[in-house]
PDB file of C-alpha atoms in Angstrom:
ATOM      1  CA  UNK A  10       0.000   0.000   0.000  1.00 43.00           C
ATOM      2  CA  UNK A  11       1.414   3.304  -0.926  1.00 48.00           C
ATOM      3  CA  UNK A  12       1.650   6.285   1.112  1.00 62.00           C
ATOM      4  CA  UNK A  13      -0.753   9.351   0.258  1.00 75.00           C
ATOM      5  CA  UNK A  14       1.106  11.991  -1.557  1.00 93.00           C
ATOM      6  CA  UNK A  15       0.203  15.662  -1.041  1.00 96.00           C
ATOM      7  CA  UNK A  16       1.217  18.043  -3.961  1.00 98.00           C
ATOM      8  CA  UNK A  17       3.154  20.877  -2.444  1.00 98.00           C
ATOM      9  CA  UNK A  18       2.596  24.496  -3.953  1.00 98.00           C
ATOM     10  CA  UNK A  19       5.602  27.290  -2.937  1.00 98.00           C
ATOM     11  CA  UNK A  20       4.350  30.972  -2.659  1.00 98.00           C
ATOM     12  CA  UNK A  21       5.928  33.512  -4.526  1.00 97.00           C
ATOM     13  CA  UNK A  22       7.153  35.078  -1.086  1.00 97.00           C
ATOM     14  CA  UNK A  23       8.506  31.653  -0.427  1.00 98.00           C
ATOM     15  CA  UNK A  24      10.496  31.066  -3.781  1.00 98.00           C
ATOM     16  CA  UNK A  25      11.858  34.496  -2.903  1.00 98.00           C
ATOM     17  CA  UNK A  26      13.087  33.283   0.401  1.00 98.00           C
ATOM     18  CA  UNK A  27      15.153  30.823  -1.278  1.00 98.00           C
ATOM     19  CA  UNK A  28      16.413  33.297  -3.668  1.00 98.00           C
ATOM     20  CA  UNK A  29      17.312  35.662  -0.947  1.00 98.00           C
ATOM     21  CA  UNK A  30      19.254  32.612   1.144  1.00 98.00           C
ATOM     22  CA  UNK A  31      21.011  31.511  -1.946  1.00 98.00           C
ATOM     23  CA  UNK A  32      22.298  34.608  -2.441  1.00 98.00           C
ATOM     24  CA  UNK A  33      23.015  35.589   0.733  1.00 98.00           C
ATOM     25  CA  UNK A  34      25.468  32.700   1.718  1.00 98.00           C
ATOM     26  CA  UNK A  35      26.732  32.610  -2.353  1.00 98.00           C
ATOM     27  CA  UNK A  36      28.199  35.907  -1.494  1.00 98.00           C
ATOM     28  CA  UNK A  37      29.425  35.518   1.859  1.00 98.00           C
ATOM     29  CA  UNK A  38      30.558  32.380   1.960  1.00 98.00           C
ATOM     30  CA  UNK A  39      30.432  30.563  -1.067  1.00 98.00           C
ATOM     31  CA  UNK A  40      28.341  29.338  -4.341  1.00 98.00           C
ATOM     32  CA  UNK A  41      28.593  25.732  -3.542  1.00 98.00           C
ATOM     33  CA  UNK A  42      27.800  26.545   0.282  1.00 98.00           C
ATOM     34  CA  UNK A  43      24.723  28.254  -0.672  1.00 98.00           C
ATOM     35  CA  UNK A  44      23.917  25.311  -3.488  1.00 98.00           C
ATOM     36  CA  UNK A  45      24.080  22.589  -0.614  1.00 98.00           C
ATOM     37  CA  UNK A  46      21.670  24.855   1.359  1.00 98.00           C
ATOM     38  CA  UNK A  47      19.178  25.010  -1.294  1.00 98.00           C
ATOM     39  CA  UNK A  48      19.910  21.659  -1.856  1.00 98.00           C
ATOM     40  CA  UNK A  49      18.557  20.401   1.945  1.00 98.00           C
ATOM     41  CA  UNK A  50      15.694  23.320   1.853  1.00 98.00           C
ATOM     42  CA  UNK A  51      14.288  21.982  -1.196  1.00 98.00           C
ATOM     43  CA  UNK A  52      14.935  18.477   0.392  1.00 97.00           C
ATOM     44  CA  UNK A  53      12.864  19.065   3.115  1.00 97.00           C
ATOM     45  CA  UNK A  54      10.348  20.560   1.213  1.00 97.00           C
ATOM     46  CA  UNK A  55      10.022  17.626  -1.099  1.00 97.00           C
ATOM     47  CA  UNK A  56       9.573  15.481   2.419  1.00 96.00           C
ATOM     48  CA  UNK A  57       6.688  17.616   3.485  1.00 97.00           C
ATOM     49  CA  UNK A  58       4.845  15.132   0.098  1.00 97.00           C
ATOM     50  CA  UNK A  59       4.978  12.171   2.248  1.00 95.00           C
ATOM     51  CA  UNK A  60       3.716  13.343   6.040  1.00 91.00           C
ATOM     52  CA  UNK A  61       3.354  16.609   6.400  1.00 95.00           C
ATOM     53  CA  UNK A  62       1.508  16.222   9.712  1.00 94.00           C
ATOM     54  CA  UNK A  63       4.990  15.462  11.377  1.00 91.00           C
ATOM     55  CA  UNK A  64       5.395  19.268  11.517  1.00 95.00           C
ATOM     56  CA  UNK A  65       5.569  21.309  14.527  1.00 97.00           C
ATOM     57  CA  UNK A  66       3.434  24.304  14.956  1.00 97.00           C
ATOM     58  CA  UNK A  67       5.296  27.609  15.304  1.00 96.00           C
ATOM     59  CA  UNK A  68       5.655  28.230  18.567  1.00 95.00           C
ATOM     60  CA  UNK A  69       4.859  32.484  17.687  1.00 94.00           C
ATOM     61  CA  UNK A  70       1.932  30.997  16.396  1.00 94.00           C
ATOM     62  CA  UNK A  71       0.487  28.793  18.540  1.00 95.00           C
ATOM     63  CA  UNK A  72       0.784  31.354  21.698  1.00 93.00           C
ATOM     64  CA  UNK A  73      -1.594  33.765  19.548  1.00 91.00           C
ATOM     65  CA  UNK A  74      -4.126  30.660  19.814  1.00 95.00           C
ATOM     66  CA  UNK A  75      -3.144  29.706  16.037  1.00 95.00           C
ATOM     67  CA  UNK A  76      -2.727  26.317  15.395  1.00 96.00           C
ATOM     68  CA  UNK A  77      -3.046  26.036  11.132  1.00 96.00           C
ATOM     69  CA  UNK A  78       0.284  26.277  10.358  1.00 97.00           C
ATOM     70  CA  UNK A  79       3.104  23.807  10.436  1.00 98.00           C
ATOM     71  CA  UNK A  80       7.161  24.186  10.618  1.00 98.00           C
ATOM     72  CA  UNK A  81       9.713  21.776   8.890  1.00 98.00           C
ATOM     73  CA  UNK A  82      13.260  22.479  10.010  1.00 97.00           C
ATOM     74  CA  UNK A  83      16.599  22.253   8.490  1.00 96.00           C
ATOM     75  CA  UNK A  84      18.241  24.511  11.019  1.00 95.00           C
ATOM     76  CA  UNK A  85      18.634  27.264  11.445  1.00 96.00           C
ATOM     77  CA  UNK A  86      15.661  27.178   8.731  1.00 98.00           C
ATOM     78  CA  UNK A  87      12.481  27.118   9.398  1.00 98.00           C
ATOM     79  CA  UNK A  88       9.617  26.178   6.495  1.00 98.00           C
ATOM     80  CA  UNK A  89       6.611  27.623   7.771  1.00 98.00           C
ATOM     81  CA  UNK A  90       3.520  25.870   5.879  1.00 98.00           C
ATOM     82  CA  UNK A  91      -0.024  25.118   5.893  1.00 97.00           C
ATOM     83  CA  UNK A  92      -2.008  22.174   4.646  1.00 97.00           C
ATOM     84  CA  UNK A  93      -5.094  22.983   2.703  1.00 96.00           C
ATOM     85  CA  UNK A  94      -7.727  20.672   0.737  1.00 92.00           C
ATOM     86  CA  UNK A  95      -4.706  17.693   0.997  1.00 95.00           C
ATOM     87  CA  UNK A  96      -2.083  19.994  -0.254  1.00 97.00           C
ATOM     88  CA  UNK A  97       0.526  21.543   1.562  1.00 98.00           C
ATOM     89  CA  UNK A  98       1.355  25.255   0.884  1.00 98.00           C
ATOM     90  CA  UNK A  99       4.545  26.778   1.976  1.00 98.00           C
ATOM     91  CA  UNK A 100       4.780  30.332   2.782  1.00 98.00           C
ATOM     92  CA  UNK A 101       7.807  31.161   4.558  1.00 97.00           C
ATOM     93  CA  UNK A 102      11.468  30.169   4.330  1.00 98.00           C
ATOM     94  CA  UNK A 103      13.530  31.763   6.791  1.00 97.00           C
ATOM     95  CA  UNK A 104      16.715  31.789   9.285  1.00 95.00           C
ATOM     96  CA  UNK A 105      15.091  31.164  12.742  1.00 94.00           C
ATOM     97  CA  UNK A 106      17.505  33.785  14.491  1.00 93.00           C
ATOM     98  CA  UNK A 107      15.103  36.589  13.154  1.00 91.00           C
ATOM     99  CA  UNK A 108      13.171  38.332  14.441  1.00 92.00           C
ATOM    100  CA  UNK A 109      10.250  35.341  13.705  1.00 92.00           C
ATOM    101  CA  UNK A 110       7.108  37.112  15.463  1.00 90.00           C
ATOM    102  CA  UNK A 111       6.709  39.880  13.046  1.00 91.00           C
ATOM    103  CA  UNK A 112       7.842  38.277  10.047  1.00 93.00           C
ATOM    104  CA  UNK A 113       5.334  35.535  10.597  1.00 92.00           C
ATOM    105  CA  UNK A 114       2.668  38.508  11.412  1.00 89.00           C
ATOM    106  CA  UNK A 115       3.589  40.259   8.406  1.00 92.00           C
ATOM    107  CA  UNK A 116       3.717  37.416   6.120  1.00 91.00           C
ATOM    108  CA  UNK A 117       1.147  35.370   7.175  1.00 91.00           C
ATOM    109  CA  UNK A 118      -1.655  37.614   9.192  1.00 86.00           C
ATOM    110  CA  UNK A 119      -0.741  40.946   8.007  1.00 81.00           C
TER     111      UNK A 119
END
């Protein structure tokens, strides 16, 4: 018996995250740095097909009593996502040593 399989859809502002990381560590550290980085993120996004349940709720979240969205982590990433009518739709890629309350407000409630 095979597993269900949720299509994942990746926002605009996400696909933008992962431009902005790439870049980021391509020019601080180094092009194949910031390839193995995509490489993981994209990874883990790809896992979020299989069980996307298995993700924690954001913790910024949660204490404001919302409980919809989901986190995947490949630290210090976080994948902030949501699954709606069996798909899973990811709206935020971002380093978890931000400043995560109001980037999640803006992003996601603003």
């Amino acid at each position: 018996m095979s597993e269900a399989s949720y299509p994942v859809l990746i926002t605009a502002g996400a696909e933008r995250d992962l431009e902005s990381i790439y870049d980021y560590i391509a020019e601080f550290d180094s092009p194949a740095n910031a390839r193995h980085v995509l490489d993981h993120l994209l990874q883990c996004i790809r896992d979020l097909e299989r069980v996307p349940e298995r993700g924690t709720h954001p913790r910024e979240l949660s204490a404001l009593g919302i409980r919809e969205y989901r986190q995947a982590l490949y630290k210090p990433y976080r994948i902030i996502y949501r699954i709606l009518g069996g798909q899973v739709h990811v709206y935020l890629i971002a380093d978890g040593r931000r400043d995560m309350q109001s980037l999640l407000y803006r992003r996601l409630l603003g």
